[in-house]
Amino acid sequence: MRQSTLFGRTLREAPADAQTPGHRLMLRAAIARPLASGLYTWLPLGFRVSQKVEQIIREEMDRIGCQEMEMPVLTPSDLWKTTGRWEALEPITFRTKDHNGREFMVSYTHEEAVHAHASAEILSYRQLPVMVYHFQSKGRDEARPRAGLLRAREFVMKDAYSFDADEAGLERSYKAQHGAYERIFTRMGLNAISVESDTGAMGGDVAHEFQVLNEAGEDRIVICSNCDYRANMEKATRAVDAPMREDGAAPRSEISTPSTTSIEALQTSLKLSAERLLKTLLLRDAAGNVVAVVLPGDRDVNEAKLRKILGTSEVKFANDADFAAAGAAPGYIGPVGLRVRTLVDTSVDERAYVAGANKKDAHLRNVVRGRDFTGETVDAHDVREGDVCPRCKTGRLRIERGVEVGNIFAYGTYYSDKMNATFLAEDGTRKPFVGGSYGIGVGRAVQTIIEMNHDDKGIIWPISVAPYQVHVIALPSNDEAVRTAADALVADLERAGVEVLYDDREETAGVKFADADLIGIPFRTTVSKRTLKADQVELKPRSASEAEMVPRATATERIVGTVRRALA
Amino acid sequence: MRQSTLFGRTLREAPADAQTPGHRLMLRAAIARPLASGLYTWLPLGFRVSQKVEQIIREEMDRIGCQEMEMPVLTPSDLWKTTGRWEALEPITFRTKDHNGREFMVSYTHEEAVHAHASAEILSYRQLPVMVYHFQSKGRDEARPRAGLLRAREFVMKDAYSFDADEAGLERSYKAQHGAYERIFTRMGLNAISVESDTGAMGGDVAHEFQVLNEAGEDRIVICSNCDYRANMEKATRAVDAPMREDGAAPRSEISTPSTTSIEALQTSLKLSAERLLKTLLLRDAAGNVVAVVLPGDRDVNEAKLRKILGTSEVKFANDADFAAAGAAPGYIGPVGLRVRTLVDTSVDERAYVAGANKKDAHLRNVVRGRDFTGETVDAHDVREGDVCPRCKTGRLRIERGVEVGNIFAYGTYYSDKMNATFLAEDGTRKPFVGGSYGIGVGRAVQTIIEMNHDDKGIIWPISVAPYQVHVIALPSNDEAVRTAADALVADLERAGVEVLYDDREETAGVKFADADLIGIPFRTTVSKRTLKADQVELKPRSASEAEMVPRATATERIVGTVRRALA
């Protein structure tokens, strides 16, 4: 490819609102361009990377017997209504209507659609197991599209779906996908770790995310220092000792705490550490049910865990009427005498706490769980650095930022039950499909590769996904001898199957080398008046600081060999 | 691929509403399935065909230096508003809003988007010419989705765009694309003819459609019996002689024609052929302008040509108030004394006609153009079988049905003028890009291949796009010797790079052979107890009526050779 007519120009500076190193380099190197907020176009260089990423995914899906197909972008509302997701996904999706008033979603994902097809195509257990996948554009109306391709509003996702006759089959399919995911990320140069995750809008109980630890990520990943425990913060737990007991605590007593409505204010005025205080939150779920959650003052509630406990898609703060109905005062709420369903977090010990008195300007001392209040015990708190691992009980937990590059869900009969998607089982009865779904966002993977593989000059592509393998630079390209030699080298390399970007532009050496470093093709070969004088060309790996001189006579052979070894 | 777990089952009968042979076979052979009206899923077999069609297109685009990229499905309304197409395309498009109220189109096509990118990426004439393309899902809210994949509401289109510095450059790009299209359709086994076409919603003057002549098509293609003139009915003209004159026609006179409001009724009551009558239509354009069109009674108005003449997107019948304002009576309208802009078709001679008298129950005899009425001369009529060719003036025109499998438009500066999309020209001024666009619908191409390649048993795929090259059938597959031999043959063929569908199902010979004929893979190889007894396998091309026996020892070599020769 001649760079003089390559569509997409490099930028000296990234736009000021580019948020991460990968976002900035992706824009500067002409990988992709926004057409509107969160809507990206792959420019030719980036398109090639995306296709290599897709091809790696395709090969690994095919290897485990997953069949490629393609479902449409627009899917009809009636499908989504069978599972309740037409309503549940409203805040995050784009919808449209045809001129007859029928509604469609710019699909968020395709569980409903693929179950509809499975019902029609799979009649008998003899056709199972089946795994299918497609690459298709998804729409997500993110309120805050973020960091370029890391969180876009439209993106191509590979989503795969497994259909099995029973749970044991699902386990096999899930394991096959898990293995494929490990190979996929390794092949694209990403060190992705598998972590336990919340199932969120997908339903079911078992789910894993593949996370690449990187500061650009928005997920918080909890990792044990000792064993293999790794979980998304949304799902992570910790080893909790038996509740600490204090026998003989004094009876509870009221104290005056005017204008002291926060844990911080209370700490200051009472000179107590936050762990001696109780934090009580009054919350509403999506159906309008109100619940109180009680935690120690030094622990944060974990919304995802709480949503799961409540079986709801949304948790928000209660309103004034809810406070009145519960017998609580905003800013002074506590668990004693509360007239509402109360959840007590496992972090709450059985010792004397200070808690809100449920009346304005007052708190209670010596509030003891079991004696002064009760409630359902739940695990609804965030773990934090230094907590004890729930698996090995000895390691300490640390928390890192991660980018979720893949996720897999074993949802079982969550969709087939709701959609009455069944097959004729071996015993002659009709049984629901037992399923899972398995996603990878292509654009996010590409940008994560950049987040993980760059220096201050630009991208350093792993060769498996590089837009081209060799960048040939003619210096200057209007010198006839240089041009002739470079043309010949490019032709020879292309004949040998090497992918070449050929900088034939009339630009200075400075511009050309800076662009080469920015674009980050694994090997740079320079043909210049100086190298020709010695009958040589220069070869420099993007990741090395030094170049080496190669005789022209053996240059093609040498470069082809180098590329092949790198690809192997 | 083992057929026992292939996702997608063949159907004995097509749904009753399947409209064409290709539509019926596409559904029966499990190529695609509707998820809703006009929204199709490629099942795995069909997906493979679609990918081969895409790959042929890709190779031919790459060959002419067209660069692959990918623009999003959703594009913002502001882009479309710069060209006026946000309004103009409303009736045929899907739109959506984000939660901030910003509007997007499920893109109809990408001229606006690609011009926005070109403006940002192409600064100077030195970067020109550029051609780019992508494969992307398009939305079209067809009021009547038709015949399966021939007219769907969502479909993947390859759309390419050329950017040149001047008209001469555009001509070169257009010609390169025209040549690529010829190779593309030939390679996928379609005899597509290039015909002159209307530019419709795309703007510009020069356009060609690639039409495959087939009864399933909804276009009418006009073809000269003598020369290479071929045009879509929407654009076709004919050689029109100088107007026939009748000197000494009697003065016009009124006749009573109660309840005679149609050409047919008038013919009967006056015993005159339709060509002696004048037909006058009172019409309204999209802006509400009213116009009268006068044609001989035996000619039909051509809406597309009329829209082009009027520069409007829509023509509909005038209302009662329009008739009153024009001084006309519905059913009795004629050109004499009409108070409205009047267009007289080139088919109208200068001889005596019968025409409406512009009052109820009356017509006029001896109405002569030039003497009794005047108007702008336009070509707004449909050509018909037997008309004289406008190019060679000797051949006769015939009309056939065609499926439009591709279209190319040379719109010049139509978009760049409206969008102010300019580059720095060699003379130092800023000039608008001179462009064209070039589309092929993948699904329509696939179904057209079926419309053109089938018999009463099923599809007969050209090998270049066949889902698999060889269909191996084990009979019966639960016989151990048969199974072992078939497994080995499949493994050998796949090792040699042959694409094999392997019917390993426990079905009867009748079912297996019927499915093989329906699915239409080019070569069928049967391994049965009978063939094994003779140490042979059976080989039968789908298009042949006779099978032949091949010794097992040389079967792989023989089949591989046959496939390679067919692919060459």
PDB file of N, CA and C in Angstrom, chain B residues 14-27 37 40 144-151 215-218 447 451:
ATOM      1  N   ALA B  14     -41.784 -24.681   1.152  1.00  0.00           N
ATOM      2  CA  ALA B  14     -41.523 -23.280   1.475  1.00  0.00           C
ATOM      3  C   ALA B  14     -42.787 -22.670   2.061  1.00  0.00           C
ATOM      4  N   PRO B  15     -42.635 -21.650   2.913  1.00  0.00           N
ATOM      5  CA  PRO B  15     -43.826 -20.937   3.405  1.00  0.00           C
ATOM      6  C   PRO B  15     -44.649 -20.440   2.222  1.00  0.00           C
ATOM      7  N   ALA B  16     -45.958 -20.390   2.409  1.00  0.00           N
ATOM      8  CA  ALA B  16     -46.868 -20.066   1.307  1.00  0.00           C
ATOM      9  C   ALA B  16     -46.613 -18.673   0.739  1.00  0.00           C
ATOM     10  N   ASP B  17     -46.074 -17.782   1.547  1.00  0.00           N
ATOM     11  CA  ASP B  17     -45.912 -16.413   1.051  1.00  0.00           C
ATOM     12  C   ASP B  17     -44.582 -16.181   0.342  1.00  0.00           C
ATOM     13  N   ALA B  18     -43.798 -17.231   0.139  1.00  0.00           N
ATOM     14  CA  ALA B  18     -42.542 -17.059  -0.610  1.00  0.00           C
ATOM     15  C   ALA B  18     -42.885 -16.783  -2.076  1.00  0.00           C
ATOM     16  N   GLN B  19     -42.255 -15.752  -2.645  1.00  0.00           N
ATOM     17  CA  GLN B  19     -42.780 -15.174  -3.880  1.00  0.00           C
ATOM     18  C   GLN B  19     -42.092 -15.594  -5.166  1.00  0.00           C
ATOM     19  N   THR B  20     -40.844 -16.023  -5.089  1.00  0.00           N
ATOM     20  CA  THR B  20     -40.115 -16.360  -6.315  1.00  0.00           C
ATOM     21  C   THR B  20     -39.403 -17.695  -6.095  1.00  0.00           C
ATOM     22  N   PRO B  21     -38.951 -18.343  -7.176  1.00  0.00           N
ATOM     23  CA  PRO B  21     -38.224 -19.613  -7.001  1.00  0.00           C
ATOM     24  C   PRO B  21     -37.034 -19.468  -6.061  1.00  0.00           C
ATOM     25  N   GLY B  22     -36.291 -18.369  -6.196  1.00  0.00           N
ATOM     26  CA  GLY B  22     -35.119 -18.165  -5.349  1.00  0.00           C
ATOM     27  C   GLY B  22     -35.495 -17.952  -3.895  1.00  0.00           C
ATOM     28  N   HIS B  23     -36.579 -17.248  -3.670  1.00  0.00           N
ATOM     29  CA  HIS B  23     -37.069 -17.009  -2.313  1.00  0.00           C
ATOM     30  C   HIS B  23     -37.445 -18.345  -1.668  1.00  0.00           C
ATOM     31  N   ARG B  24     -38.169 -19.172  -2.434  1.00  0.00           N
ATOM     32  CA  ARG B  24     -38.590 -20.462  -1.886  1.00  0.00           C
ATOM     33  C   ARG B  24     -37.385 -21.353  -1.581  1.00  0.00           C
ATOM     34  N   LEU B  25     -36.438 -21.416  -2.511  1.00  0.00           N
ATOM     35  CA  LEU B  25     -35.287 -22.308  -2.318  1.00  0.00           C
ATOM     36  C   LEU B  25     -34.358 -21.799  -1.226  1.00  0.00           C
ATOM     37  N   MET B  26     -34.216 -20.491  -1.145  1.00  0.00           N
ATOM     38  CA  MET B  26     -33.371 -19.892  -0.118  1.00  0.00           C
ATOM     39  C   MET B  26     -33.881 -20.288   1.276  1.00  0.00           C
ATOM     40  N   LEU B  27     -35.212 -20.260   1.439  1.00  0.00           N
ATOM     41  CA  LEU B  27     -35.783 -20.660   2.730  1.00  0.00           C
ATOM     42  C   LEU B  27     -35.676 -22.176   2.923  1.00  0.00           C
ATOM     43  N   SER B  37     -40.512  -9.226   9.320  1.00  0.00           N
ATOM     44  CA  SER B  37     -40.718  -8.908   7.918  1.00  0.00           C
ATOM     45  C   SER B  37     -39.530  -8.109   7.360  1.00  0.00           C
ATOM     46  N   TYR B  40     -33.544 -10.369   7.909  1.00  0.00           N
ATOM     47  CA  TYR B  40     -33.083 -11.743   7.714  1.00  0.00           C
ATOM     48  C   TYR B  40     -31.821 -12.065   8.486  1.00  0.00           C
ATOM     49  N   ARG B 144     -43.143  -2.400   1.285  1.00  0.00           N
ATOM     50  CA  ARG B 144     -43.427  -3.787   0.912  1.00  0.00           C
ATOM     51  C   ARG B 144     -42.123  -4.534   0.690  1.00  0.00           C
ATOM     52  N   PRO B 145     -41.530  -5.088   1.795  1.00  0.00           N
ATOM     53  CA  PRO B 145     -40.379  -5.957   1.576  1.00  0.00           C
ATOM     54  C   PRO B 145     -40.850  -7.059   0.639  1.00  0.00           C
ATOM     55  N   ARG B 146     -39.984  -7.525  -0.258  1.00  0.00           N
ATOM     56  CA  ARG B 146     -40.447  -8.374  -1.344  1.00  0.00           C
ATOM     57  C   ARG B 146     -39.473  -9.504  -1.638  1.00  0.00           C
ATOM     58  N   ALA B 147     -40.024 -10.681  -1.805  1.00  0.00           N
ATOM     59  CA  ALA B 147     -39.259 -11.811  -2.331  1.00  0.00           C
ATOM     60  C   ALA B 147     -37.972 -12.061  -1.557  1.00  0.00           C
ATOM     61  N   GLY B 148     -38.080 -12.120  -0.244  1.00  0.00           N
ATOM     62  CA  GLY B 148     -36.939 -12.532   0.573  1.00  0.00           C
ATOM     63  C   GLY B 148     -35.805 -11.539   0.527  1.00  0.00           C
ATOM     64  N   LEU B 149     -34.655 -11.985   0.050  1.00  0.00           N
ATOM     65  CA  LEU B 149     -33.474 -11.139   0.062  1.00  0.00           C
ATOM     66  C   LEU B 149     -33.427 -10.189  -1.131  1.00  0.00           C
ATOM     67  N   LEU B 150     -34.397 -10.290  -2.047  1.00  0.00           N
ATOM     68  CA  LEU B 150     -34.368  -9.377  -3.203  1.00  0.00           C
ATOM     69  C   LEU B 150     -34.686  -7.949  -2.765  1.00  0.00           C
ATOM     70  N   ARG B 151     -35.558  -7.805  -1.782  1.00  0.00           N
ATOM     71  CA  ARG B 151     -35.838  -6.464  -1.257  1.00  0.00           C
ATOM     72  C   ARG B 151     -36.102  -6.577   0.238  1.00  0.00           C
ATOM     73  N   GLU B 215     -37.236 -13.154 -14.405  1.00  0.00           N
ATOM     74  CA  GLU B 215     -38.643 -12.861 -14.116  1.00  0.00           C
ATOM     75  C   GLU B 215     -38.874 -12.431 -12.663  1.00  0.00           C
ATOM     76  N   ALA B 216     -37.955 -12.801 -11.761  1.00  0.00           N
ATOM     77  CA  ALA B 216     -38.118 -12.438 -10.354  1.00  0.00           C
ATOM     78  C   ALA B 216     -37.862 -10.953 -10.117  1.00  0.00           C
ATOM     79  N   GLY B 217     -37.270 -10.279 -11.106  1.00  0.00           N
ATOM     80  CA  GLY B 217     -36.906  -8.882 -10.913  1.00  0.00           C
ATOM     81  C   GLY B 217     -38.108  -7.964 -10.929  1.00  0.00           C
ATOM     82  N   GLU B 218     -37.953  -6.795 -10.336  1.00  0.00           N
ATOM     83  CA  GLU B 218     -39.057  -5.854 -10.379  1.00  0.00           C
ATOM     84  C   GLU B 218     -38.754  -4.675 -11.296  1.00  0.00           C
ATOM     85  N   GLN B 447     -29.348 -14.131  -3.522  1.00  0.00           N
ATOM     86  CA  GLN B 447     -30.619 -14.711  -3.972  1.00  0.00           C
ATOM     87  C   GLN B 447     -30.748 -14.691  -5.501  1.00  0.00           C
ATOM     88  N   GLU B 451     -31.921 -17.494  -8.062  1.00  0.00           N
ATOM     89  CA  GLU B 451     -32.964 -17.328  -9.089  1.00  0.00           C
ATOM     90  C   GLU B 451     -32.465 -17.813 -10.447  1.00  0.00           C
TER      91      GLU B 451
END
